[in-house]
Structures are given as structure tokens and as C-alpha cells.
Coordinates of C-alpha atoms and ligand atoms in Angstrom, one line a residue:
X1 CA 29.1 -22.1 24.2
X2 CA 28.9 -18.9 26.0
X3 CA 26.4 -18.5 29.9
X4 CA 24.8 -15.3 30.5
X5 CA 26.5 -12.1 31.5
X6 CA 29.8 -13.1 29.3
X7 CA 31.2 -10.0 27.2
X8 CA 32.3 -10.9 23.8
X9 CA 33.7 -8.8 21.0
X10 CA 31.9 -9.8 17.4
X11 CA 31.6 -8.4 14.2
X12 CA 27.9 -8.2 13.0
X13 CA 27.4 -9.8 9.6
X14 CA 23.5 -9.6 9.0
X15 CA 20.3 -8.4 10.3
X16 CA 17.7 -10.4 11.9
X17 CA 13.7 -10.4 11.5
X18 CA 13.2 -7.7 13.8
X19 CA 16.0 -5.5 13.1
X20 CA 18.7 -7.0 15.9
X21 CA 22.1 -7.5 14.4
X22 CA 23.3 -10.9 13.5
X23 CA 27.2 -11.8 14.4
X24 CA 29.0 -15.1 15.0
X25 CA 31.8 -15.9 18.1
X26 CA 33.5 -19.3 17.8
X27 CA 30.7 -20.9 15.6
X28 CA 28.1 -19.4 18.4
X29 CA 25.3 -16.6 16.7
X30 CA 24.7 -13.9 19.1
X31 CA 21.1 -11.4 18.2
X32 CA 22.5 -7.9 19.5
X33 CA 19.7 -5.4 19.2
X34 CA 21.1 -1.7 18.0
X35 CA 24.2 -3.5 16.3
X36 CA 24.3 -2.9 12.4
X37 CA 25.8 -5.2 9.5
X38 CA 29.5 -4.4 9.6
X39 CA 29.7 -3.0 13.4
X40 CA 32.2 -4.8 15.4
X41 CA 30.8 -4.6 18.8
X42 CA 31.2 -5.2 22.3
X43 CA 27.7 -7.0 24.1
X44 CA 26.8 -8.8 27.1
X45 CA 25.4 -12.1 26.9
X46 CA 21.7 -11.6 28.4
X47 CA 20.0 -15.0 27.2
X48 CA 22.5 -18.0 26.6
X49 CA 21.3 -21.0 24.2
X50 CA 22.9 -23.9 23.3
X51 CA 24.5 -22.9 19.7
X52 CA 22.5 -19.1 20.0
X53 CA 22.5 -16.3 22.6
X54 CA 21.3 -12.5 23.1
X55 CA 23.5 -9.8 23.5
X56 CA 23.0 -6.4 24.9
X57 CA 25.1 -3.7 23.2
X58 CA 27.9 -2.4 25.3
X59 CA 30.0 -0.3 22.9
X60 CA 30.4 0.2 19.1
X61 CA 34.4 -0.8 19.1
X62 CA 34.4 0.3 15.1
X63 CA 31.3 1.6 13.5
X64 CA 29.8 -0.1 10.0
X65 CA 30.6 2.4 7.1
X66 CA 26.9 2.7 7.2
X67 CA 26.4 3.9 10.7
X68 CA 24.7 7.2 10.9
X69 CA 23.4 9.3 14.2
X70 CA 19.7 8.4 14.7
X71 CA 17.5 11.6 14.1
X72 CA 15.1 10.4 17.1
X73 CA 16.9 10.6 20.2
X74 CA 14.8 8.0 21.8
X75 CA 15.4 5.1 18.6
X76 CA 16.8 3.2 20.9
X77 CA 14.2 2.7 23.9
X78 CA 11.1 3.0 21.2
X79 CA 11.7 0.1 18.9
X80 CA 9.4 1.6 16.6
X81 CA 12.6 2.3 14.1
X82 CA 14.9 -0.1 14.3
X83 CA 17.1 0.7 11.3
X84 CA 17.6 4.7 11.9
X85 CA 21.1 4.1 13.2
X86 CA 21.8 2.5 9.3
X87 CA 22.6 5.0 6.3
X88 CA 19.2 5.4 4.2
X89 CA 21.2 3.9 1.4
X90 CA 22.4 1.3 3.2
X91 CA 19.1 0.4 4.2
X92 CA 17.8 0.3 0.9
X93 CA 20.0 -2.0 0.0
X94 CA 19.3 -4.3 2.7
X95 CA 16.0 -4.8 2.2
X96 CA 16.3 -5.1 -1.5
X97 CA 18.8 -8.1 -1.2
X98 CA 16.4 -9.4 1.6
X99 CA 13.4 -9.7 -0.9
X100 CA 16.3 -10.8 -3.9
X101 CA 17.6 -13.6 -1.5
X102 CA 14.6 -15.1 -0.4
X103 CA 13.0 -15.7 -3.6
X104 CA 16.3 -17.3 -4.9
X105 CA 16.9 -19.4 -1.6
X106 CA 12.8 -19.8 0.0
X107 CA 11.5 -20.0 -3.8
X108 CA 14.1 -21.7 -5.9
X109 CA 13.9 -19.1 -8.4
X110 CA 16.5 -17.2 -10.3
X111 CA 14.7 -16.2 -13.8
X112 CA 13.0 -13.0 -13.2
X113 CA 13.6 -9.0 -13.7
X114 CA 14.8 -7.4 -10.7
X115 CA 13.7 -3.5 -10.3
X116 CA 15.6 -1.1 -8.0
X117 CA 13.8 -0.8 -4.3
X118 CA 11.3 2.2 -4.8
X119 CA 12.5 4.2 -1.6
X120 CA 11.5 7.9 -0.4
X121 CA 13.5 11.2 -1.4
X122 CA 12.8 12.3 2.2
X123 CA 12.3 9.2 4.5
X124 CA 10.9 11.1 7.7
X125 CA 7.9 12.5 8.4
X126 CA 6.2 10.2 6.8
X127 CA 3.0 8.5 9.0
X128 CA -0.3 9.6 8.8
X129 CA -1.5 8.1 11.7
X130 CA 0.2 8.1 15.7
X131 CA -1.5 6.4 18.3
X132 CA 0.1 8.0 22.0
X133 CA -0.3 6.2 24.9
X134 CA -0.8 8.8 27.8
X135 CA 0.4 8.2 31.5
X136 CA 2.0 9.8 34.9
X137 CA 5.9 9.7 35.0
X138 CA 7.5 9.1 38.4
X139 CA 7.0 12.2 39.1
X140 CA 3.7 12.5 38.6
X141 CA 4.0 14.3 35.5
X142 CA 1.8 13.8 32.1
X143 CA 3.6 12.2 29.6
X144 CA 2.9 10.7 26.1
X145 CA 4.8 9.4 23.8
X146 CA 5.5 5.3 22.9
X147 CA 5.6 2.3 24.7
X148 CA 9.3 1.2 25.1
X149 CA 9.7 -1.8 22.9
X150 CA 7.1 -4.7 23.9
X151 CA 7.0 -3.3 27.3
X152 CA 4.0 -0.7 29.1
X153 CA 6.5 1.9 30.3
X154 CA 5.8 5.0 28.1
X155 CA 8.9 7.1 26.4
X156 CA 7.9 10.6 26.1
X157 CA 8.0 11.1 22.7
X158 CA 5.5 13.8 20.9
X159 CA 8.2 15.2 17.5
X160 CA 8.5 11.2 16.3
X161 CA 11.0 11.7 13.3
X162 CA 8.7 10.0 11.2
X163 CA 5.4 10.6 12.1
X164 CA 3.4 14.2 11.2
X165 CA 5.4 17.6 12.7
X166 CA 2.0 19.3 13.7
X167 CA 1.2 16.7 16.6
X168 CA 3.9 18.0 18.9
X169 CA 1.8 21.2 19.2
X170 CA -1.3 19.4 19.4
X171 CA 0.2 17.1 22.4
X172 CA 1.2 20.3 24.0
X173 CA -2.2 21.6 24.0
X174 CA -4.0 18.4 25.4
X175 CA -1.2 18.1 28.1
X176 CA -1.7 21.9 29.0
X177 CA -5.5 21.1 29.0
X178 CA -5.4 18.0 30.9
X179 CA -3.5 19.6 33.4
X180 CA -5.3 22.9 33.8
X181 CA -9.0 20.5 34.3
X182 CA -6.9 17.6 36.7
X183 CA -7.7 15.1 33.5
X184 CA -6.5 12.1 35.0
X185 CA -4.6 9.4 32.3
X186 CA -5.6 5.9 32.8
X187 CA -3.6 3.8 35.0
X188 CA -3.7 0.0 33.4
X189 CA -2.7 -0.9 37.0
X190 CA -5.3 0.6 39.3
X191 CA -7.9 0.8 36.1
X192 CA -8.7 4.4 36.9
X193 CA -8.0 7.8 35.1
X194 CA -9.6 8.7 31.5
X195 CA -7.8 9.3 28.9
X196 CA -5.4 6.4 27.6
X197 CA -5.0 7.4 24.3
X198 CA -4.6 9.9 21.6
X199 CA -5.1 8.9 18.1
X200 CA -4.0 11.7 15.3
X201 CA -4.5 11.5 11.4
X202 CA -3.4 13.4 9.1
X203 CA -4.4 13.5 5.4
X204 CA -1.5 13.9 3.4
X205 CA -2.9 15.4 0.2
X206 CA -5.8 17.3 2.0
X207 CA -3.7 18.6 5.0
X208 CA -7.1 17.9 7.3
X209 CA -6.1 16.6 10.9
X210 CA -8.3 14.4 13.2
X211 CA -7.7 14.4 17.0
X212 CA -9.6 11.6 18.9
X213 CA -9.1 10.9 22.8
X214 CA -9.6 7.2 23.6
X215 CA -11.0 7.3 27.5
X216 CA -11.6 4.9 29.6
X217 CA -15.6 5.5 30.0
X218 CA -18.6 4.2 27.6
X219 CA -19.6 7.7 27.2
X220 CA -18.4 11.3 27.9
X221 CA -18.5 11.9 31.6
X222 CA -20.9 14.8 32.1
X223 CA -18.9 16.5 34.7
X224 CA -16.2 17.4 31.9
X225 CA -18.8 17.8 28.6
X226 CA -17.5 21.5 28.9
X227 CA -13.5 20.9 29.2
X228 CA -14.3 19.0 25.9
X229 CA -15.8 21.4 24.1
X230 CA -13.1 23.9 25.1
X231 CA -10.2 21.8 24.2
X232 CA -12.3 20.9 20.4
X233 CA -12.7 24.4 20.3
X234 CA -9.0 25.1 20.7
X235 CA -8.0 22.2 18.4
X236 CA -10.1 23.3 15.5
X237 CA -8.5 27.3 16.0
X238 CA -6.2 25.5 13.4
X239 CA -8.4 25.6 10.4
X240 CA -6.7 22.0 9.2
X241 CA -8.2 20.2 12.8
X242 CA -11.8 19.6 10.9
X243 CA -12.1 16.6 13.3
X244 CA -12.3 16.1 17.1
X245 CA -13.3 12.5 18.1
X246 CA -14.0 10.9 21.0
X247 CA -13.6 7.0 21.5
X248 CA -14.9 5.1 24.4
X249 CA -12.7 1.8 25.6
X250 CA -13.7 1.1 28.9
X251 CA -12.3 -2.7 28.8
X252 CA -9.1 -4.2 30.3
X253 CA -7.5 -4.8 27.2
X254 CA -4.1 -4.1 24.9
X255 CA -6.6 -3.3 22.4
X256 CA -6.3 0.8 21.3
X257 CA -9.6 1.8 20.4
X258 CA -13.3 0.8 21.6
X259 CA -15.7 -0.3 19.1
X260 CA -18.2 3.2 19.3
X261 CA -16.9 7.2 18.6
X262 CA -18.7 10.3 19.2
X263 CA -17.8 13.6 17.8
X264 CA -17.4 16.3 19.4
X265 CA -16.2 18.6 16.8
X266 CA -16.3 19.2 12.9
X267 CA -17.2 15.8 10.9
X268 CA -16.9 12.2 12.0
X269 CA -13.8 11.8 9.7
X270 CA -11.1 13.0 7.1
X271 CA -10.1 12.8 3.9
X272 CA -7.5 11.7 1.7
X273 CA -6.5 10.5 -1.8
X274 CA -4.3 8.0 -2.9
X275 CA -3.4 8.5 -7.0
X276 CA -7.1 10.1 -7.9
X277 CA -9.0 8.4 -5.7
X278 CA -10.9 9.8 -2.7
X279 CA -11.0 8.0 0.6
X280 CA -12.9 9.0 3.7
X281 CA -11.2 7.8 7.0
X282 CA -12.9 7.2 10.5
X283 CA -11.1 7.0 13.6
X284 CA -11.6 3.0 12.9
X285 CA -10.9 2.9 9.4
X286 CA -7.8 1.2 8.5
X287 CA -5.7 3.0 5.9
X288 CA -2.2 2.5 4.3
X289 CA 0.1 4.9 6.9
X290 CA 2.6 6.2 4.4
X291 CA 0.4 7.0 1.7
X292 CA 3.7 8.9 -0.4
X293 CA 5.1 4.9 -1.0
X294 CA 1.6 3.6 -1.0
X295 CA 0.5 5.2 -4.2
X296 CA 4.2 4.2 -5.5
X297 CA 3.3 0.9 -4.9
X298 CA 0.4 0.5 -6.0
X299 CA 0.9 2.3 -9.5
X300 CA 3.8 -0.7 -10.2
X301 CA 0.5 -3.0 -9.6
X302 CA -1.6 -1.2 -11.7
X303 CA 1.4 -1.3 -14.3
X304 CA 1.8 -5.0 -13.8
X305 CA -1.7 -5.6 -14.0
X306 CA -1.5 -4.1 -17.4
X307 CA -5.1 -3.4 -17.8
X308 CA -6.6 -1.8 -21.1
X309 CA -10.0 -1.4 -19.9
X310 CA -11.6 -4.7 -21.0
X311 CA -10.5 -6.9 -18.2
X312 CA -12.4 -8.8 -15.0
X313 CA -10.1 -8.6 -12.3
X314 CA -10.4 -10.0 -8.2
X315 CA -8.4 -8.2 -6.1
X316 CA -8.3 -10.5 -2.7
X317 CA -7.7 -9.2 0.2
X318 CA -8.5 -6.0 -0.7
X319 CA -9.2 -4.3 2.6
X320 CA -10.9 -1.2 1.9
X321 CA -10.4 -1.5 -1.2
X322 CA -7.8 0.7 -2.1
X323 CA -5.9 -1.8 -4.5
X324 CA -9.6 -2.2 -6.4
X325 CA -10.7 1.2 -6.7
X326 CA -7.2 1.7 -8.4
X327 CA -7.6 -0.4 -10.9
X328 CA -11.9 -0.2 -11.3
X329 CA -11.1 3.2 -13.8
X330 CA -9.4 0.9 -16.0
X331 CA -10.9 -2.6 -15.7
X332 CA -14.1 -3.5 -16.7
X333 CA -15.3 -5.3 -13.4
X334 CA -12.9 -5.7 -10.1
X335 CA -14.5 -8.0 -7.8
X336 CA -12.8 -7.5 -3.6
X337 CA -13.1 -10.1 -1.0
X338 CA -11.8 -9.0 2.2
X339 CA -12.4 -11.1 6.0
X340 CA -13.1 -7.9 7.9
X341 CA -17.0 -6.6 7.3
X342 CA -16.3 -3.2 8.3
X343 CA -13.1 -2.9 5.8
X344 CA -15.9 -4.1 3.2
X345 CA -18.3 -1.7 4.5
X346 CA -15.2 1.1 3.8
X347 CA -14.3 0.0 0.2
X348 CA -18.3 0.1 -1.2
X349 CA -18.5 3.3 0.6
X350 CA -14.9 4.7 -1.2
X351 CA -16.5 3.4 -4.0
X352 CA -19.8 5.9 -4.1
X353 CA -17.4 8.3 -3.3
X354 CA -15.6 8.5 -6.4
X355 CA -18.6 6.9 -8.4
X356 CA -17.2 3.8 -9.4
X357 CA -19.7 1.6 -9.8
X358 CA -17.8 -1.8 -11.5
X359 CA -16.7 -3.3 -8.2
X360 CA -18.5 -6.0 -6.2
X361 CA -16.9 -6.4 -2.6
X362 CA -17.7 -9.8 -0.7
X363 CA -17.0 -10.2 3.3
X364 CA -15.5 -13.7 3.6
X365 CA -12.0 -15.6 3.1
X366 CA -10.8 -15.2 0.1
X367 CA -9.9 -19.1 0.1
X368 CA -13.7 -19.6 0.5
X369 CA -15.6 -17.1 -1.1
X370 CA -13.3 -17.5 -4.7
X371 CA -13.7 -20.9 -5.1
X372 CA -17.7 -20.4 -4.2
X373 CA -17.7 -17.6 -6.9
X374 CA -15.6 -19.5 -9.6
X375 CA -18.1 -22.7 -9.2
X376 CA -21.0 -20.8 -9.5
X377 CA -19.5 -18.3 -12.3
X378 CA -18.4 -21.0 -14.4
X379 CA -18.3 -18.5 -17.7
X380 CA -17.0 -15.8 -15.9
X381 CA -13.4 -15.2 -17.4
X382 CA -10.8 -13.2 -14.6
X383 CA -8.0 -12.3 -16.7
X384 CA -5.8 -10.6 -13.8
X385 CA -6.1 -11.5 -10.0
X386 CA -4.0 -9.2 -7.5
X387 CA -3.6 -10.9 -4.2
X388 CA -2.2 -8.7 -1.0
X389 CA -2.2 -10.9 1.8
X390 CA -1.1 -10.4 5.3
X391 CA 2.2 -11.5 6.3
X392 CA 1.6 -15.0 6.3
X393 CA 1.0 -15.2 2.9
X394 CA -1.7 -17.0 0.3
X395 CA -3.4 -19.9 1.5
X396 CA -2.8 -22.9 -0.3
X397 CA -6.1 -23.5 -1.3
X398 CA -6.5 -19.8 -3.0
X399 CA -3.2 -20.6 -5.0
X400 CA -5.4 -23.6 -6.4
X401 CA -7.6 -21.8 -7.0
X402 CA -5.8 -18.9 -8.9
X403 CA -4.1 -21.6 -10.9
X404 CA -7.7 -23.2 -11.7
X405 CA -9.4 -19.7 -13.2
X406 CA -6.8 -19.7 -15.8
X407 CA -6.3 -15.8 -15.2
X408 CA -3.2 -14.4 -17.5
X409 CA -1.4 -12.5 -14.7
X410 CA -1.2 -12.5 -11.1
X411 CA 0.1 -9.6 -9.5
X412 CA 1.3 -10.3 -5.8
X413 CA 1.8 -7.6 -3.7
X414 CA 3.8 -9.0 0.0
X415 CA 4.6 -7.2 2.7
X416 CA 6.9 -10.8 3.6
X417 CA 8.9 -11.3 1.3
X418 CA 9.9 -14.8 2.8
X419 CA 5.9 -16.1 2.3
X420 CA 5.9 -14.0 -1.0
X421 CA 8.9 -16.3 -2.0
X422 CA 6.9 -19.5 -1.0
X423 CA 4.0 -18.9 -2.9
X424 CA 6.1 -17.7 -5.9
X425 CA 7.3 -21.3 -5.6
X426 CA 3.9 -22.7 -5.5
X427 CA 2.7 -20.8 -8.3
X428 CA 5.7 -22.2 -10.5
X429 CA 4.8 -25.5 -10.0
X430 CA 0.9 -24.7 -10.9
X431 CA 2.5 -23.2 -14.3
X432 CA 2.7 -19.2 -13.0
X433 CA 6.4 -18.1 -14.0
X434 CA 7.5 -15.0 -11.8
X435 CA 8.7 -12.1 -14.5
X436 CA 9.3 -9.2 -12.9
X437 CA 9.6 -8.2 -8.6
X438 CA 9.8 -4.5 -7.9
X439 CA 10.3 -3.7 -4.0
X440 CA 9.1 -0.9 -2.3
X441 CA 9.8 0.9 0.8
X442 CA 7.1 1.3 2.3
X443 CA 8.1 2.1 6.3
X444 CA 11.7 3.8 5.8
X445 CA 13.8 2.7 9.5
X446 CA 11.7 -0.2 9.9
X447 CA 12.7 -4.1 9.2
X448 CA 9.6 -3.8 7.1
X449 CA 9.6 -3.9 2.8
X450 CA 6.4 -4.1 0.2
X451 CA 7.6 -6.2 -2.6
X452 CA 5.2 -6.1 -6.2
X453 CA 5.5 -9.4 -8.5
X454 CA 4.4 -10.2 -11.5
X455 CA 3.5 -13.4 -12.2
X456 CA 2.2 -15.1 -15.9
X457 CA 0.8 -18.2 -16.7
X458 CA 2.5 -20.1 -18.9
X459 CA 0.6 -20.4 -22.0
X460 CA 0.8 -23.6 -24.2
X461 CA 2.2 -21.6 -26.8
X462 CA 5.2 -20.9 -24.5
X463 CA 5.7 -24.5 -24.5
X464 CA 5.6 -24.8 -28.4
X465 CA 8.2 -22.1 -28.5
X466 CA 10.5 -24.1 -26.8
X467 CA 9.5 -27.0 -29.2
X468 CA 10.8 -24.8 -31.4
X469 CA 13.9 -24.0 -30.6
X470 CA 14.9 -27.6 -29.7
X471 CA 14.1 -28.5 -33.0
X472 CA 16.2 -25.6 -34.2
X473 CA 18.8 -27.2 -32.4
X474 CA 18.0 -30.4 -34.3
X475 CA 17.8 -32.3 -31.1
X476 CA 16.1 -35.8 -31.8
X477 CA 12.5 -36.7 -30.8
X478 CA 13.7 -39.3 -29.0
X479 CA 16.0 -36.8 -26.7
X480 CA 13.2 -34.3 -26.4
X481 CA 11.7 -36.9 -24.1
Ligands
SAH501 N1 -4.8 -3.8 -0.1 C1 -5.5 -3.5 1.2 C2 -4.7 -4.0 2.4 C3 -4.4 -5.5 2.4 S1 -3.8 -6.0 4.0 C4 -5.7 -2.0 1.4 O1 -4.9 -1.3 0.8 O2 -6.6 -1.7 2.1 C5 -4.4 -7.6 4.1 C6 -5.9 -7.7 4.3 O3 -6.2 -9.1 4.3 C7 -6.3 -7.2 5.7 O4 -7.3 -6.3 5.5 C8 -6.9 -8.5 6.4 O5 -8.1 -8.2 7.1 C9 -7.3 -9.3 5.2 N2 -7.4 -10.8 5.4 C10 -6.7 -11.6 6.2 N3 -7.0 -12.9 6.0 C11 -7.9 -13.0 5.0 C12 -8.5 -14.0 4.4 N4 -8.3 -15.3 4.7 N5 -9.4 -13.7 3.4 C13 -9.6 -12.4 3.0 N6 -9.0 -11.4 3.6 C14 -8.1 -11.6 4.6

């Protein structure tokens, strides 16, 4: 049992949920935030439990094999990485053992085809979309950058190693600009200044750029309609800015963006593609932010799906619908359900963009609205169903429900690979056997990996198979049961 503000030496021997290393002293665990699998480290008790503490790092005494210099000089304050002091390989590997391990030990299972992770030949650079927080310094200065982990003191921070290199310039240009016109930042103490945000997307295919300001009024103060214009103006001087946005958020709230945009420059949004299919992104939009490992990983689904052009296929929760469009060229009908009205809005609108016209989209839980749909579509056969869930995984019901319809394959794509591993379980016992599990990395320096499964139901042919061969064996009836 250690109390707080005890030092104690520890090697570090895994790698917790949110990135902090794992090591054990006497039998007690100790979470050290920065620390690395193999690291033996020096930390300082902060929070003491009974058989568990928290340790700040003092001092690497002798570095993991897989220690490397972080590329952002500010990993360690931002939290937004929290594996860039590990090797790329070596954090591959990690995560592919993570997703490996829990399906043995969460989901009991040990029969399936293991791919190698799907990582990125250059993991930086890599996010199409930065949201910076804007505020005074001590000194009074403008600064933007990220908020230090789970805390509202901002880092300044505007070349993040892994989001786009053009919004360094761009930050530059609105700080210069805010400066030159006395454009205050919001203060979330004193509720005044106007501009709390500023949200950048970048297609990655397209190379088109949208700037929007989030400020803290409902619409654009009239007083400073011109120093708008004149910093749109200056934006779109690079041919790839074709949008300049505006979003109002006058609310006391954690909450990034308001719920109503203006533009103020170019079009209301950007484009992007993901494989061959064309999306149209709003300052609201959701949309996959590493769209390099997002068309990777969806591919593997489409390949698991194994679709030949005849098949009826749900793909729940299908957001905007990026999963469905994918498969719509080569599926007869894809039927989305997805909770969020204004993701459903985004998918039938993707849709007429790229003239697919064999997807239905329904707004609603997917453990409602499928059941509802298979009750009153008695005849209608789904051979594949993709599920993506958020991290908590399938509800129960929905497995049921899967298992019910009878479809041939489930593909499961998981961004937790500990609920993935549960439901994998669940789907055994309905008679689902998991074949083959591809993981993908998806956010490279992150705790964070996209797993792809393959699930198929076990026909009763499979079992007669197995008849088989016990008979070849020439084992009696009376064994057999
Ligand atoms: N494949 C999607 C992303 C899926 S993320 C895409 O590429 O756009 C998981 C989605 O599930 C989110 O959009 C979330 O809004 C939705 N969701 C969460 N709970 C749900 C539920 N009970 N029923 C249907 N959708 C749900």
C-alpha cells in the first residue's frame, strides 16, 4: 500500500484504456500517464487507492526499446496523442494484440483468421478536421491551439503533427486579423469576447479547405460585417479555401458548434470522396477524420460482405451513410438506420449525389426500427447485415434480432474492440461463428483501433458435416449424444 506523494521505481508492463502506462510495485498497480510498455520509470504517487494508485512521471530511468522522441513537442500537455512517444511499430502491435486478446479472453473465442493491423505508410498528417479553441494567454496574447488534457487551459498549438500542414498559415492569418480589428476571443469565464472557435476541413482527395469561426453571437455583429469579409477574402486568396463559414454559439456550454451557419464566402460546404463515392460536408456534418484508413477499412467490409450484386443488405448504424453507399454499387437494396435525423438527412443527400438510388435510410434505433421492419417485411430476405456501432457496442435486442433474419454474414465493424468481443460472444451462442477479424488503424498515436469481423451463420449443413466426420471416425450413435 503506497499514500500520496511516495516516489517508487516500476517497470511498466501494459497500457491502460486511455493510453497511461500500466506497472506493478509490491502487488500494488500504479496508472503513470507518459510511461510506455517496457519503461522502467521513476513517478510520484498523486492519487493513492487501496490495491491501485496514480503516478506522475518523474524520470524515464531506462527507456522501452520502443521509445521514440514525440514529433509534437506539446504530446505531453495535449493528450490528444497519447502513444507518440511509442515506435509506430510498436504501436501497431499493441493494438493488434489488444483487439486479439480481448476476443480470446472478453469473447471466449480462439477459432478465427487473424489479419495483420492495416496501419498507415505515413502516420501524420493525417486529420481532416481540427477544431481550435481560441483565448488570451497570461499575457494577453492570442493563442489557439488544444485544450490541455480534460482541462480549459489552451496549449498553443497550430502545426498539430497529425492534423492538415496548411492550417498553421491559416491560424496565422486569423490571429494577425483578430489582432489588427481588436477581435476579442471569448472568455468562458466572464462570457464576453467573439470568437471561441475555429473549425478547419480539409478534403483529402479534393484538396478544398473550409474555415468557419464559431462566435459567441446569434448572428454576425454588424459593427465587424466588413473585417469579415476582408479576412474571407484573404482566406479564399488560396484557391483551395472555397469555403468561409460562420457559426453562431451564443450558449454557455462545452458544446463546439451552434446549431445555425452563415456563409460568408464561396459555398456552404466541401467535398470529398471516400473509394468512388462523393460526399458533401457541412461545417455540422459528421465525417470519418482520417479518410486514408477509412476507405481501408471499409474496403475489408465490402470484401467481407462479399456481395455479387444480388443481395439485400441493412447497414445499422450507418451514420451518413458512408458504409451504405459503399456497398449500394454492388448490392441490390442497402437499407441504413441511423439515431441522428440530420446524419440521415446527410446519407439520402450523399446518395443523389452519386445517383444511387437502392438505399432506403430510416431515423430511429436500430434495435427498434429492425425489428419493426423485419415484422412487417416478413418475405423480405437480408442476406448480409453490417453493424457499426458506437463504442458501447450492439444492443442486445439488435443481436436477436440479427440472429432471427437468418442473414448469411454479419460484418461487424468496432471501434471497441472489448464490446466487439462481447457481442462476438453473443452471436456464437445465437449460431454466428466469427471467421475472420482484420484490425485497422484508424487514429495512428491514439489508444484508439477499428477492428472489421466477419461473422457466418452456421448453416445446418455445417452441422451435417460434422455428422460426417464423426461417423468417419466410426464413433457410435450412442456417443454422438
Ligand atoms: N458508419 C458510419 C459511422 C457509424 S458511428 C459512418 O461512416 O458515417 C456510429 C453511429 O451510430 C453514430 O452515427 C451514432 O449516431 C449512431 N447510433 C448510436 N446509437 C444508435 C442506435 N441505438 N441506433 C442507431 N444508430 C445509433
Amino acid at each position: 500500500m503506497y499514500k500520496k506523494d511516495d516516489v517508487v521505481t516500476l517497470t511498466i508492463d501494459d497500457i491502460g484504456v486511455d493510453g497511461e502506462g500500466i506497472g506493478k510495485i509490491d502487488g500494488y498497480t500504479v496508472f503513470v500517464k507518459d510511461a510506455i510498455i517496457g519503461d522502467t520509470v521513476t513517478a510520484k504517487i498523486i492519487k493513492a487507492k487501496k490495491n491501485y494508485g496514480y503516478g506522475r512521471l518523474l524520470e524515464v530511468i531506462e527507456p522501452s526499446k520502443d521509445r521514440v522522441n514525440s514529433v509534437c513537442p506539446v504530446a505531453r500537455q495535449c493528450g490528444g496523442c497519447q502513444l507518440q512517444q511509442m515506435s509506430y511499430e510498436a504501436q501497431l502491435e499493441f493494438k493488434a494484440n489488444k483487439v486479439r486478446k480481448n476476443i480470446e479472453r472478453i469473447g471466449g473465442l480462439t477459432d478465427f483468421e487473424f489479419f495483420p493491423i492495416i496501419g498507415m505508410d505515413k502516420p501524420y498528417n493525417y486529420r481532416n478536421k481540427a477544431q481550435y479553441p481560441v483565448g488570451l494567454d497570461k499575457n494577453g496574447e492570442i493563442v489557439m491551439g488544444f485544450y490541455a488534457g480534460r482541462t480549459h487551459s489552451i496549449i498553443s498549438c497550430t502545426d498539430c503533427a497529425i492534423g492538415a500542414r496548411e492550417n498553421a498559415h491559416i491560424l496565422k492569418m486569423i490571429r494577425d486579423w483578430m489582432s489588427k480589428y481588436s477581435i476579442k476571443p471569448y472568455n468562458e469565464v466572464t462570457k464576453a469576447g467573439l470568437i471561441r472557435h475555429i473549425l478547419i476541413r480539409n478534403g483529402y482527395h479534393t484538396k478544398e479547405i473550409m474555415v468557419c469561426f464559431v462566435i459567441n453571437a446569434n448572428k454576425l455583429p454588424s459593427k465587424k460585417e466588413a473585417a469579415f469579409r476582408e479576412i474571407a477574402g484573404k482566406l479564399c486568396e488560396d484557391k483551395n479555401v472555397v469555403s468561409v463559414m460562420v457559426n453562431f454559439n451564443d450558449e454557455d456550454t462545452n458544446v463546439i458548434l451552434g446549431r445555425q451557419c452563415d456563409c460568408i464566402s464561396g459555398k456552404s460546404y466541401i467535398e470529398d470522396y471516400i473509394g468512388d463515392i462523393k460526399f458533401g460536408i457541412s461545417p455540422l456534418s459528421f465525417f470519418q477524420v482520417n479518410p486514408v484508413q477509412t476507405e481501408k477499412l471499409y474496403k475489408k467490409a465490402l470484401e467481407f460482405a462479399g456481395l455479387t450484386g444480388n443481395e439485400t443488405v441493412w447497414d445499422m448504424y450507418c451514420g451518413i451513410g458512408t458504409i451504405s453507399l459503399f456497398l449500394a454499387k454492388n448490392a441490390k437494396k442497402v437499407y441504413g438506420v441511423e439515431i441522428v435525423p440530420q446524419a440521415i438527412e446527410d446519407a439520402r443527400n450523399n446518395a443523389i449525389l452519386n445517383n444511387i438510388t437502392n438505399t432506403e435510410f430510416f431515423v430511429g434505433k436500430a434495435e427498434e426500427v429492425v425489428p419493426e421492419f423485419a415484422s412487417k417485411n416478413p418475405d423480405t430476405r437480408i442476406d448480409v447485415v453490417v453493424v457499426d456501432p458506437p463504442r458501447k457496442g450492439c444492443d442486445e435486442t439488435l443481436l436477436n434480432t440479427i440472429a432471427r433474419m437468418q442473414s448469411e454474414r454479419v460484418v461487424y465493424v468496432s471501434c471497441d474492440s472489448a464490446t466487439l468481443a462481447r457481442d462476438l460472444k453473443i452471436m456464437d451462442g445465437l449460431g454466428y461463428k466469427t471467421v475472420k477479424v482484420q484490425p485497422v488503424d484508424q487514429f495512428p498515436h491514439s489508444v484508439h483501433v477499428e477492428t472489421v469481423v466477419l461473422l457466418s451463420q452456421q448453416k445446418p449443413d455445417d452441422y451435417v458435416e460434422v455428422e460426417l466426420e464423426l461417423d468417419e471416425l466410426d464413433v457410435t450413435s450412442a456417443e454422438r449424444r
